[in-house]
């Protein structure tokens, strides 16, 4: 089935895109979806990652990324950086319709500048709009993207 931009609602998004990376043992999707799906994204000590978090705005979308896992999920920033918690709050949006692994991303995005390929250990990374769109297409969009 052909997935169109219209079906994915990619062009309507006006904010920025991010990747939030965690290990399932540290923070799983089940943890994220508990309590109405809203949680604070904290315990980020790397100064570069904190700088990216401070740049996040309400409504920005983020890939919720687990190393080694093929599934990709999406969360939305619902509270911008706050100093008292050194965090942003994010809300679960949905899971991609098809699994997209790192190997598939590297193949599809060969030659494309993607921070995940350059800085794989950083837990918060910006995602360029074109990369976001291509990964979303690879995954067939995500739940609740209508």
Short mmCIF file of N, CA, C and O in Angstrom, two decimals:
data_model
loop_
_atom_site.label_atom_id
_atom_site.label_comp_id
_atom_site.label_asym_id
_atom_site.label_seq_id
_atom_site.Cartn_x
_atom_site.Cartn_y
_atom_site.Cartn_z
N UNK A 1 0.84 -1.19 0.00
CA UNK A 1 0.00 0.00 0.00
C UNK A 1 0.88 1.24 0.00
O UNK A 1 1.81 1.35 0.77
N UNK A 2 0.61 2.16 -0.87
CA UNK A 2 1.36 3.41 -0.97
C UNK A 2 0.93 4.37 0.13
O UNK A 2 -0.26 4.61 0.33
N UNK A 3 1.88 4.89 0.86
CA UNK A 3 1.59 5.86 1.93
C UNK A 3 1.89 7.24 1.38
O UNK A 3 3.00 7.53 0.94
N UNK A 4 0.92 8.12 1.41
CA UNK A 4 1.11 9.47 0.89
C UNK A 4 1.42 10.43 2.02
O UNK A 4 1.12 10.17 3.18
N UNK A 5 2.02 11.57 1.67
CA UNK A 5 2.28 12.61 2.66
C UNK A 5 0.98 13.06 3.31
O UNK A 5 0.94 13.35 4.50
N UNK A 6 -0.09 13.10 2.52
CA UNK A 6 -1.38 13.53 3.07
C UNK A 6 -1.81 12.60 4.19
O UNK A 6 -2.25 13.04 5.24
N UNK A 7 -1.66 11.28 3.96
CA UNK A 7 -2.04 10.32 4.98
C UNK A 7 -1.17 10.43 6.23
O UNK A 7 -1.62 10.17 7.33
N UNK A 8 0.07 10.79 6.07
CA UNK A 8 0.99 10.88 7.20
C UNK A 8 0.93 12.23 7.90
O UNK A 8 1.50 12.40 8.96
N UNK A 9 0.28 13.21 7.30
CA UNK A 9 0.17 14.55 7.88
C UNK A 9 1.54 15.16 8.15
O UNK A 9 1.74 15.89 9.10
N UNK A 10 2.51 14.88 7.30
CA UNK A 10 3.87 15.34 7.53
C UNK A 10 4.03 16.83 7.27
O UNK A 10 4.79 17.51 7.94
N UNK A 11 3.33 17.34 6.28
CA UNK A 11 3.52 18.73 5.90
C UNK A 11 2.84 19.71 6.85
O UNK A 11 3.14 20.89 6.85
N UNK A 12 1.91 19.22 7.66
CA UNK A 12 1.17 20.11 8.56
C UNK A 12 1.95 20.43 9.82
O UNK A 12 1.65 21.39 10.51
N UNK A 13 2.95 19.64 10.15
CA UNK A 13 3.72 19.84 11.38
C UNK A 13 4.62 21.05 11.22
O UNK A 13 5.34 21.17 10.27
N UNK A 14 4.55 21.97 12.18
CA UNK A 14 5.30 23.22 12.08
C UNK A 14 6.50 23.30 13.02
O UNK A 14 7.29 24.20 12.93
N UNK A 15 6.62 22.37 13.97
CA UNK A 15 7.69 22.43 14.95
C UNK A 15 8.96 21.72 14.49
O UNK A 15 9.17 21.49 13.31
N UNK A 16 9.76 21.36 15.46
CA UNK A 16 11.00 20.65 15.20
C UNK A 16 10.84 19.18 15.55
O UNK A 16 9.84 18.77 16.15
N UNK A 17 11.84 18.41 15.20
CA UNK A 17 11.82 16.97 15.42
C UNK A 17 13.07 16.57 16.18
O UNK A 17 14.15 17.15 15.99
N UNK A 18 12.92 15.53 17.01
CA UNK A 18 14.00 15.09 17.88
C UNK A 18 14.00 13.57 17.97
O UNK A 18 13.02 12.92 17.63
N UNK A 19 15.08 13.04 18.51
CA UNK A 19 15.17 11.64 18.85
C UNK A 19 15.55 11.57 20.32
O UNK A 19 16.52 12.22 20.74
N UNK A 20 14.77 10.85 21.12
CA UNK A 20 15.06 10.63 22.53
C UNK A 20 15.42 9.16 22.68
O UNK A 20 14.62 8.29 22.38
N UNK A 21 16.63 8.92 23.13
CA UNK A 21 17.15 7.56 23.15
C UNK A 21 17.30 7.08 24.60
O UNK A 21 17.81 7.81 25.45
N UNK A 22 16.84 5.87 24.84
CA UNK A 22 16.95 5.26 26.15
C UNK A 22 17.09 3.75 26.00
O UNK A 22 16.82 3.20 24.94
N UNK A 23 17.51 3.12 27.04
CA UNK A 23 17.56 1.66 27.08
C UNK A 23 16.27 1.17 27.73
O UNK A 23 15.80 1.78 28.69
N UNK A 24 15.68 0.09 27.22
CA UNK A 24 14.42 -0.40 27.77
C UNK A 24 14.46 -0.64 29.28
O UNK A 24 13.47 -0.42 29.96
N UNK A 25 15.61 -1.07 29.79
CA UNK A 25 15.72 -1.32 31.24
C UNK A 25 15.68 -0.01 32.04
O UNK A 25 15.31 -0.01 33.21
N UNK A 26 16.08 1.11 31.39
CA UNK A 26 16.06 2.41 32.07
C UNK A 26 14.69 3.05 31.99
O UNK A 26 14.20 3.59 32.97
N UNK A 27 14.11 3.08 30.80
CA UNK A 27 12.79 3.70 30.59
C UNK A 27 12.17 3.05 29.37
O UNK A 27 12.61 3.27 28.25
N UNK A 28 11.14 2.27 29.60
CA UNK A 28 10.51 1.52 28.51
C UNK A 28 9.29 2.25 27.98
O UNK A 28 8.81 3.21 28.59
N UNK A 29 8.76 1.76 26.87
CA UNK A 29 7.52 2.32 26.33
C UNK A 29 6.38 2.10 27.32
O UNK A 29 5.51 2.95 27.46
N UNK A 30 6.37 0.97 28.02
CA UNK A 30 5.35 0.74 29.05
C UNK A 30 5.45 1.79 30.15
O UNK A 30 4.44 2.27 30.64
N UNK A 31 6.68 2.15 30.54
CA UNK A 31 6.85 3.23 31.52
C UNK A 31 6.28 4.52 30.97
O UNK A 31 5.61 5.27 31.66
N UNK A 32 6.57 4.79 29.69
CA UNK A 32 6.13 6.04 29.07
C UNK A 32 4.61 6.12 28.97
O UNK A 32 4.03 7.18 29.18
N UNK A 33 3.96 5.02 28.66
CA UNK A 33 2.51 5.07 28.46
C UNK A 33 1.72 4.99 29.77
O UNK A 33 0.51 5.23 29.76
N UNK A 34 2.39 4.69 30.87
CA UNK A 34 1.70 4.70 32.17
C UNK A 34 1.32 6.14 32.53
O UNK A 34 1.84 7.10 31.96
N UNK A 35 0.40 6.30 33.43
CA UNK A 35 -0.02 7.64 33.91
C UNK A 35 -0.48 8.55 32.79
O UNK A 35 -0.09 9.72 32.71
N UNK A 36 -1.27 8.02 31.89
CA UNK A 36 -1.80 8.83 30.81
C UNK A 36 -0.80 9.15 29.72
O UNK A 36 -1.05 9.98 28.85
N UNK A 37 0.35 8.50 29.75
CA UNK A 37 1.35 8.68 28.70
C UNK A 37 2.25 9.89 28.85
O UNK A 37 3.10 10.13 28.02
N UNK A 38 2.08 10.68 29.94
CA UNK A 38 2.89 11.88 30.14
C UNK A 38 3.95 11.60 31.19
O UNK A 38 3.66 11.08 32.26
N UNK A 39 5.18 11.95 30.86
CA UNK A 39 6.28 11.79 31.83
C UNK A 39 7.33 12.86 31.57
O UNK A 39 7.35 13.48 30.51
N UNK A 40 8.18 13.03 32.56
CA UNK A 40 9.29 13.96 32.34
C UNK A 40 10.48 13.19 31.81
O UNK A 40 10.73 12.05 32.17
N UNK A 41 11.16 13.81 30.86
CA UNK A 41 12.38 13.24 30.27
C UNK A 41 13.52 13.94 30.98
O UNK A 41 13.80 15.10 30.73
N UNK A 42 14.13 13.22 31.90
CA UNK A 42 15.15 13.83 32.75
C UNK A 42 16.36 12.90 32.85
O UNK A 42 16.52 11.99 32.05
N UNK A 43 17.18 13.15 33.82
CA UNK A 43 18.39 12.38 34.07
C UNK A 43 19.34 12.43 32.87
O UNK A 43 20.05 11.49 32.59
N UNK A 44 19.31 13.52 32.15
CA UNK A 44 20.22 13.72 31.04
C UNK A 44 21.34 14.62 31.54
O UNK A 44 21.11 15.78 31.87
N UNK A 45 22.53 14.08 31.64
CA UNK A 45 23.65 14.83 32.22
C UNK A 45 24.55 15.45 31.16
O UNK A 45 25.25 16.41 31.44
N UNK A 46 24.55 14.91 29.96
CA UNK A 46 25.40 15.43 28.90
C UNK A 46 24.96 16.84 28.53
O UNK A 46 23.78 17.09 28.27
N UNK A 47 25.90 17.77 28.52
CA UNK A 47 25.58 19.18 28.28
C UNK A 47 25.03 19.42 26.88
O UNK A 47 24.14 20.26 26.69
N UNK A 48 25.52 18.70 25.88
CA UNK A 48 25.00 18.86 24.52
C UNK A 48 23.55 18.40 24.45
O UNK A 48 22.69 19.05 23.87
N UNK A 49 23.26 17.24 25.08
CA UNK A 49 21.88 16.74 25.11
C UNK A 49 20.97 17.71 25.85
O UNK A 49 19.84 17.96 25.42
N UNK A 50 21.44 18.28 26.96
CA UNK A 50 20.64 19.27 27.69
C UNK A 50 20.39 20.51 26.83
O UNK A 50 19.29 21.08 26.85
N UNK A 51 21.39 20.92 26.07
CA UNK A 51 21.22 22.08 25.18
C UNK A 51 20.10 21.80 24.17
O UNK A 51 19.26 22.67 23.91
N UNK A 52 20.09 20.60 23.60
CA UNK A 52 19.02 20.24 22.68
C UNK A 52 17.67 20.26 23.38
O UNK A 52 16.68 20.77 22.83
N UNK A 53 17.62 19.73 24.60
CA UNK A 53 16.35 19.71 25.33
C UNK A 53 15.84 21.12 25.60
O UNK A 53 14.65 21.38 25.54
N UNK A 54 16.75 22.03 25.88
CA UNK A 54 16.37 23.42 26.14
C UNK A 54 15.81 24.08 24.87
O UNK A 54 15.10 25.08 24.96
N UNK A 55 16.12 23.52 23.71
CA UNK A 55 15.62 24.05 22.43
C UNK A 55 14.25 23.50 22.06
O UNK A 55 13.61 24.01 21.14
N UNK A 56 13.79 22.48 22.75
CA UNK A 56 12.50 21.86 22.43
C UNK A 56 11.35 22.80 22.75
O UNK A 56 11.38 23.52 23.75
N UNK A 57 10.34 22.79 21.90
CA UNK A 57 9.16 23.64 22.06
C UNK A 57 7.91 22.78 22.14
O UNK A 57 7.88 21.65 21.65
N UNK A 58 6.86 23.34 22.70
CA UNK A 58 5.58 22.64 22.77
C UNK A 58 5.17 22.16 21.39
O UNK A 58 5.27 22.91 20.42
N UNK A 59 4.73 20.93 21.32
CA UNK A 59 4.27 20.37 20.06
C UNK A 59 5.34 19.71 19.22
O UNK A 59 5.01 19.03 18.25
N UNK A 60 6.62 19.90 19.56
CA UNK A 60 7.67 19.20 18.82
C UNK A 60 7.46 17.70 18.97
O UNK A 60 7.04 17.22 20.03
N UNK A 61 7.75 16.96 17.91
CA UNK A 61 7.61 15.51 17.94
C UNK A 61 8.98 14.86 18.07
O UNK A 61 9.98 15.38 17.55
N UNK A 62 9.00 13.73 18.75
CA UNK A 62 10.26 13.02 19.01
C UNK A 62 10.09 11.54 18.74
O UNK A 62 9.06 10.95 19.11
N UNK A 63 11.10 10.94 18.12
CA UNK A 63 11.16 9.48 18.07
C UNK A 63 11.56 9.02 19.46
O UNK A 63 12.51 9.54 20.04
N UNK A 64 10.85 8.06 19.99
CA UNK A 64 11.18 7.40 21.25
C UNK A 64 11.97 6.18 20.83
O UNK A 64 11.40 5.23 20.29
N UNK A 65 13.27 6.18 21.05
CA UNK A 65 14.18 5.22 20.43
C UNK A 65 14.85 4.35 21.48
O UNK A 65 15.41 4.86 22.44
N UNK A 66 14.77 3.04 21.28
CA UNK A 66 15.50 2.08 22.10
C UNK A 66 16.60 1.46 21.26
O UNK A 66 16.33 0.99 20.15
N UNK A 67 17.81 1.44 21.78
CA UNK A 67 18.91 0.78 21.08
C UNK A 67 18.57 -0.69 20.88
O UNK A 67 18.06 -1.34 21.79
N UNK A 68 18.83 -1.19 19.69
CA UNK A 68 18.63 -2.59 19.41
C UNK A 68 17.20 -2.97 19.05
O UNK A 68 16.98 -4.00 18.45
N UNK A 69 16.23 -2.17 19.42
CA UNK A 69 14.83 -2.49 19.12
C UNK A 69 14.48 -1.97 17.74
O UNK A 69 14.96 -0.93 17.32
N UNK A 70 13.64 -2.69 17.03
CA UNK A 70 13.23 -2.25 15.71
C UNK A 70 12.06 -1.29 15.76
O UNK A 70 11.86 -0.51 14.86
N UNK A 71 11.24 -1.42 16.79
CA UNK A 71 10.05 -0.55 16.83
C UNK A 71 10.45 0.88 17.15
O UNK A 71 11.43 1.13 17.84
N UNK A 72 9.72 1.80 16.57
CA UNK A 72 9.92 3.22 16.82
C UNK A 72 8.60 3.78 17.27
O UNK A 72 7.55 3.48 16.71
N UNK A 73 8.65 4.59 18.28
CA UNK A 73 7.45 5.22 18.79
C UNK A 73 7.62 6.72 18.71
O UNK A 73 8.72 7.22 18.50
N UNK A 74 6.52 7.44 18.90
CA UNK A 74 6.54 8.89 18.79
C UNK A 74 5.95 9.48 20.06
O UNK A 74 4.93 9.00 20.57
N UNK A 75 6.63 10.51 20.58
CA UNK A 75 6.13 11.29 21.71
C UNK A 75 6.13 12.76 21.30
O UNK A 75 6.82 13.16 20.37
N UNK A 76 5.34 13.55 22.02
CA UNK A 76 5.22 14.98 21.75
C UNK A 76 5.63 15.76 23.00
O UNK A 76 5.29 15.38 24.12
N UNK A 77 6.34 16.86 22.80
CA UNK A 77 6.72 17.72 23.91
C UNK A 77 5.48 18.47 24.39
O UNK A 77 4.82 19.16 23.61
N UNK A 78 5.15 18.29 25.67
CA UNK A 78 3.97 18.95 26.24
C UNK A 78 4.34 19.96 27.33
O UNK A 78 3.49 20.68 27.83
N UNK A 79 5.61 20.00 27.70
CA UNK A 79 6.12 21.03 28.61
C UNK A 79 7.58 21.27 28.27
O UNK A 79 8.38 20.34 28.23
N UNK A 80 7.91 22.52 28.01
CA UNK A 80 9.28 22.87 27.65
C UNK A 80 10.19 22.75 28.87
O UNK A 80 9.73 22.61 30.00
N UNK A 81 11.48 22.87 28.61
CA UNK A 81 12.52 22.74 29.64
C UNK A 81 12.16 23.51 30.90
O UNK A 81 11.74 24.66 30.84
N UNK A 82 12.32 22.86 32.02
CA UNK A 82 12.17 23.53 33.31
C UNK A 82 13.36 23.17 34.18
O UNK A 82 13.76 22.02 34.29
N UNK A 83 13.95 24.22 34.76
CA UNK A 83 15.20 24.08 35.50
C UNK A 83 15.07 23.22 36.75
O UNK A 83 15.98 22.46 37.07
N UNK A 84 13.93 23.35 37.46
CA UNK A 84 13.81 22.62 38.72
C UNK A 84 13.87 21.11 38.54
O UNK A 84 14.25 20.39 39.44
N UNK A 85 13.52 20.62 37.38
CA UNK A 85 13.60 19.19 37.12
C UNK A 85 14.65 18.84 36.10
O UNK A 85 14.90 17.67 35.84
N UNK A 86 15.26 19.86 35.50
CA UNK A 86 16.19 19.66 34.39
C UNK A 86 15.60 18.65 33.41
O UNK A 86 16.18 17.62 33.12
N UNK A 87 14.40 19.00 32.92
CA UNK A 87 13.66 18.05 32.10
C UNK A 87 12.72 18.77 31.14
O UNK A 87 12.51 19.98 31.25
N UNK A 88 12.18 18.00 30.21
CA UNK A 88 11.02 18.38 29.42
C UNK A 88 9.99 17.28 29.67
O UNK A 88 10.34 16.16 30.05
N UNK A 89 8.72 17.61 29.51
CA UNK A 89 7.69 16.59 29.63
C UNK A 89 7.24 16.18 28.23
O UNK A 89 7.09 17.04 27.35
N UNK A 90 7.07 14.89 28.05
CA UNK A 90 6.63 14.36 26.78
C UNK A 90 5.44 13.44 26.98
O UNK A 90 5.27 12.83 28.05
N UNK A 91 4.60 13.37 25.95
CA UNK A 91 3.40 12.54 25.99
C UNK A 91 3.46 11.52 24.87
O UNK A 91 3.80 11.86 23.73
N UNK A 92 3.10 10.30 25.18
CA UNK A 92 3.04 9.24 24.18
C UNK A 92 2.04 9.60 23.10
O UNK A 92 0.93 10.03 23.39
N UNK A 93 2.46 9.47 21.83
CA UNK A 93 1.58 9.74 20.70
C UNK A 93 1.17 8.42 20.04
O UNK A 93 0.01 8.17 19.81
N UNK A 94 2.14 7.58 19.73
CA UNK A 94 1.81 6.30 19.11
C UNK A 94 3.02 5.55 18.62
O UNK A 94 4.13 6.05 18.64
N UNK A 95 2.75 4.33 18.17
CA UNK A 95 3.79 3.47 17.66
C UNK A 95 3.73 3.43 16.15
O UNK A 95 2.65 3.49 15.56
N UNK A 96 4.89 3.35 15.51
CA UNK A 96 4.92 3.26 14.05
C UNK A 96 4.26 1.96 13.61
O UNK A 96 4.30 0.97 14.32
N UNK A 97 3.63 2.01 12.45
CA UNK A 97 2.86 0.86 11.97
C UNK A 97 3.75 -0.31 11.56
O UNK A 97 3.30 -1.45 11.55
N UNK A 98 4.99 -0.04 11.20
CA UNK A 98 5.94 -1.10 10.84
C UNK A 98 7.26 -0.84 11.54
O UNK A 98 7.65 0.32 11.73
N UNK A 99 7.92 -1.90 11.92
CA UNK A 99 9.21 -1.79 12.61
C UNK A 99 10.27 -1.21 11.67
O UNK A 99 10.30 -1.53 10.48
N UNK A 100 11.09 -0.33 12.20
CA UNK A 100 12.19 0.28 11.44
C UNK A 100 13.45 0.14 12.28
O UNK A 100 13.59 0.79 13.32
N UNK A 101 14.35 -0.72 11.85
CA UNK A 101 15.59 -0.94 12.58
C UNK A 101 16.69 0.00 12.15
O UNK A 101 16.61 0.66 11.11
N UNK A 102 17.73 0.06 12.94
CA UNK A 102 18.87 0.92 12.65
C UNK A 102 19.51 0.54 11.31
O UNK A 102 19.86 1.42 10.52
N UNK A 103 19.63 -0.74 11.04
CA UNK A 103 20.23 -1.18 9.77
C UNK A 103 19.41 -0.68 8.58
O UNK A 103 19.98 -0.21 7.59
N UNK A 104 18.09 -0.75 8.71
CA UNK A 104 17.23 -0.25 7.63
C UNK A 104 17.37 1.25 7.47
O UNK A 104 17.39 1.77 6.35
N UNK A 105 17.47 1.96 8.58
CA UNK A 105 17.64 3.41 8.49
C UNK A 105 18.96 3.75 7.82
O UNK A 105 19.02 4.64 6.97
N UNK A 106 20.03 3.06 8.20
CA UNK A 106 21.34 3.33 7.60
C UNK A 106 21.32 3.06 6.10
O UNK A 106 21.92 3.80 5.32
N UNK A 107 20.61 2.02 5.69
CA UNK A 107 20.52 1.70 4.25
C UNK A 107 19.70 2.76 3.53
O UNK A 107 20.12 3.28 2.49
N UNK A 108 18.52 3.09 4.06
CA UNK A 108 17.62 4.05 3.43
C UNK A 108 18.21 5.46 3.41
O UNK A 108 18.00 6.23 2.48
N UNK A 109 18.94 5.80 4.46
CA UNK A 109 19.45 7.16 4.61
C UNK A 109 20.94 7.25 4.29
O UNK A 109 21.62 8.18 4.75
N UNK A 110 21.45 6.30 3.53
CA UNK A 110 22.87 6.31 3.18
C UNK A 110 23.24 7.63 2.52
O UNK A 110 22.56 8.10 1.61
N UNK A 111 24.27 8.25 3.04
CA UNK A 111 24.72 9.53 2.51
C UNK A 111 23.98 10.73 3.08
O UNK A 111 24.31 11.87 2.76
N UNK A 112 22.99 10.49 3.92
CA UNK A 112 22.21 11.58 4.52
C UNK A 112 22.81 11.90 5.89
O UNK A 112 23.16 10.99 6.65
N UNK A 113 22.92 13.17 6.20
CA UNK A 113 23.41 13.59 7.50
C UNK A 113 22.33 13.35 8.54
O UNK A 113 21.27 13.97 8.50
N UNK A 114 22.58 12.43 9.46
CA UNK A 114 21.65 12.12 10.54
C UNK A 114 22.47 12.00 11.82
O UNK A 114 23.38 11.18 11.91
N UNK A 115 22.14 12.80 12.80
CA UNK A 115 22.91 12.88 14.04
C UNK A 115 23.05 11.51 14.72
O UNK A 115 24.05 11.23 15.36
N UNK A 116 22.05 10.65 14.60
CA UNK A 116 22.13 9.32 15.22
C UNK A 116 23.31 8.53 14.69
O UNK A 116 23.94 7.78 15.43
N UNK A 117 23.64 8.69 13.42
CA UNK A 117 24.76 7.97 12.83
C UNK A 117 26.09 8.58 13.27
O UNK A 117 27.10 7.89 13.35
N UNK A 118 26.09 9.87 13.52
CA UNK A 118 27.31 10.60 13.87
C UNK A 118 27.59 10.57 15.38
O UNK A 118 28.73 10.53 15.80
N UNK A 119 26.53 10.65 16.20
CA UNK A 119 26.67 10.71 17.65
C UNK A 119 25.76 9.65 18.29
O UNK A 119 24.82 9.99 19.00
N UNK A 120 26.04 8.36 18.08
CA UNK A 120 25.11 7.32 18.52
C UNK A 120 24.93 7.20 20.03
O UNK A 120 23.96 6.62 20.48
N UNK A 121 25.85 7.74 20.80
CA UNK A 121 25.73 7.61 22.26
C UNK A 121 24.94 8.75 22.90
O UNK A 121 24.56 8.66 24.06
N UNK A 122 24.69 9.81 22.16
CA UNK A 122 23.98 10.96 22.72
C UNK A 122 22.50 10.61 22.87
O UNK A 122 21.88 10.08 21.95
N UNK A 123 21.90 10.93 24.03
CA UNK A 123 20.53 10.50 24.33
C UNK A 123 19.45 11.44 23.77
O UNK A 123 18.28 11.06 23.75
N UNK A 124 19.82 12.63 23.34
CA UNK A 124 18.87 13.57 22.73
C UNK A 124 19.53 14.14 21.49
O UNK A 124 20.63 14.69 21.57
N UNK A 125 18.86 13.99 20.36
CA UNK A 125 19.43 14.43 19.08
C UNK A 125 18.38 15.13 18.23
O UNK A 125 17.22 14.75 18.24
N UNK A 126 18.80 16.14 17.48
CA UNK A 126 17.87 16.75 16.53
C UNK A 126 17.69 15.82 15.33
O UNK A 126 18.58 15.05 14.99
N UNK A 127 16.52 15.91 14.71
CA UNK A 127 16.22 15.14 13.50
C UNK A 127 15.74 16.13 12.45
O UNK A 127 14.77 16.86 12.67
N UNK A 128 16.43 16.17 11.33
CA UNK A 128 16.03 17.04 10.24
C UNK A 128 14.67 16.61 9.70
O UNK A 128 14.34 15.41 9.69
N UNK A 129 13.90 17.55 9.21
CA UNK A 129 12.55 17.26 8.71
C UNK A 129 12.57 16.17 7.64
O UNK A 129 11.73 15.27 7.66
N UNK A 130 13.49 16.26 6.70
CA UNK A 130 13.54 15.25 5.64
C UNK A 130 13.83 13.86 6.17
O UNK A 130 13.28 12.87 5.68
N UNK A 131 14.68 13.76 7.18
CA UNK A 131 14.97 12.47 7.81
C UNK A 131 13.72 11.97 8.54
O UNK A 131 13.35 10.80 8.43
N UNK A 132 13.07 12.86 9.29
CA UNK A 132 11.83 12.50 9.99
C UNK A 132 10.81 11.90 9.00
O UNK A 132 10.24 10.85 9.23
N UNK A 133 10.62 12.60 7.89
CA UNK A 133 9.64 12.16 6.90
C UNK A 133 9.99 10.80 6.32
O UNK A 133 9.12 9.94 6.15
N UNK A 134 11.27 10.60 6.02
CA UNK A 134 11.68 9.32 5.42
C UNK A 134 11.53 8.17 6.40
O UNK A 134 11.06 7.09 6.04
N UNK A 135 11.89 8.38 7.67
CA UNK A 135 11.74 7.32 8.66
C UNK A 135 10.26 7.03 8.89
O UNK A 135 9.85 5.87 8.99
N UNK A 136 9.44 8.08 8.92
CA UNK A 136 7.99 7.87 9.07
C UNK A 136 7.43 7.09 7.88
O UNK A 136 6.60 6.19 8.06
N UNK A 137 7.87 7.39 6.69
CA UNK A 137 7.42 6.63 5.51
C UNK A 137 7.85 5.17 5.62
O UNK A 137 7.07 4.26 5.29
N UNK A 138 9.09 4.96 6.05
CA UNK A 138 9.59 3.59 6.21
C UNK A 138 8.71 2.81 7.19
O UNK A 138 8.46 1.63 7.00
N UNK A 139 8.25 3.48 8.23
CA UNK A 139 7.42 2.84 9.24
C UNK A 139 5.94 2.89 8.95
O UNK A 139 5.13 2.46 9.78
N UNK A 140 5.54 3.45 7.80
CA UNK A 140 4.13 3.51 7.45
C UNK A 140 3.33 4.49 8.29
O UNK A 140 2.13 4.35 8.46
N UNK A 141 4.01 5.50 8.83
CA UNK A 141 3.34 6.44 9.73
C UNK A 141 3.25 5.86 11.13
O UNK A 141 3.84 4.83 11.43
N UNK A 142 2.51 6.53 11.99
CA UNK A 142 2.38 6.05 13.36
C UNK A 142 0.95 6.19 13.82
O UNK A 142 0.16 6.95 13.24
N UNK A 143 0.61 5.45 14.84
CA UNK A 143 -0.75 5.49 15.39
C UNK A 143 -1.11 6.92 15.72
O UNK A 143 -0.27 7.71 16.17
N UNK A 144 -2.35 7.27 15.50
CA UNK A 144 -2.86 8.60 15.83
C UNK A 144 -2.24 9.72 15.03
O UNK A 144 -2.24 10.87 15.45
N UNK A 145 -1.68 9.43 13.84
CA UNK A 145 -1.13 10.50 13.01
C UNK A 145 -2.19 11.08 12.08
O UNK A 145 -1.91 11.93 11.27
N UNK A 146 -3.42 10.62 12.24
CA UNK A 146 -4.48 11.14 11.38
C UNK A 146 -4.94 12.48 11.89
O UNK A 146 -5.60 13.22 11.28
#
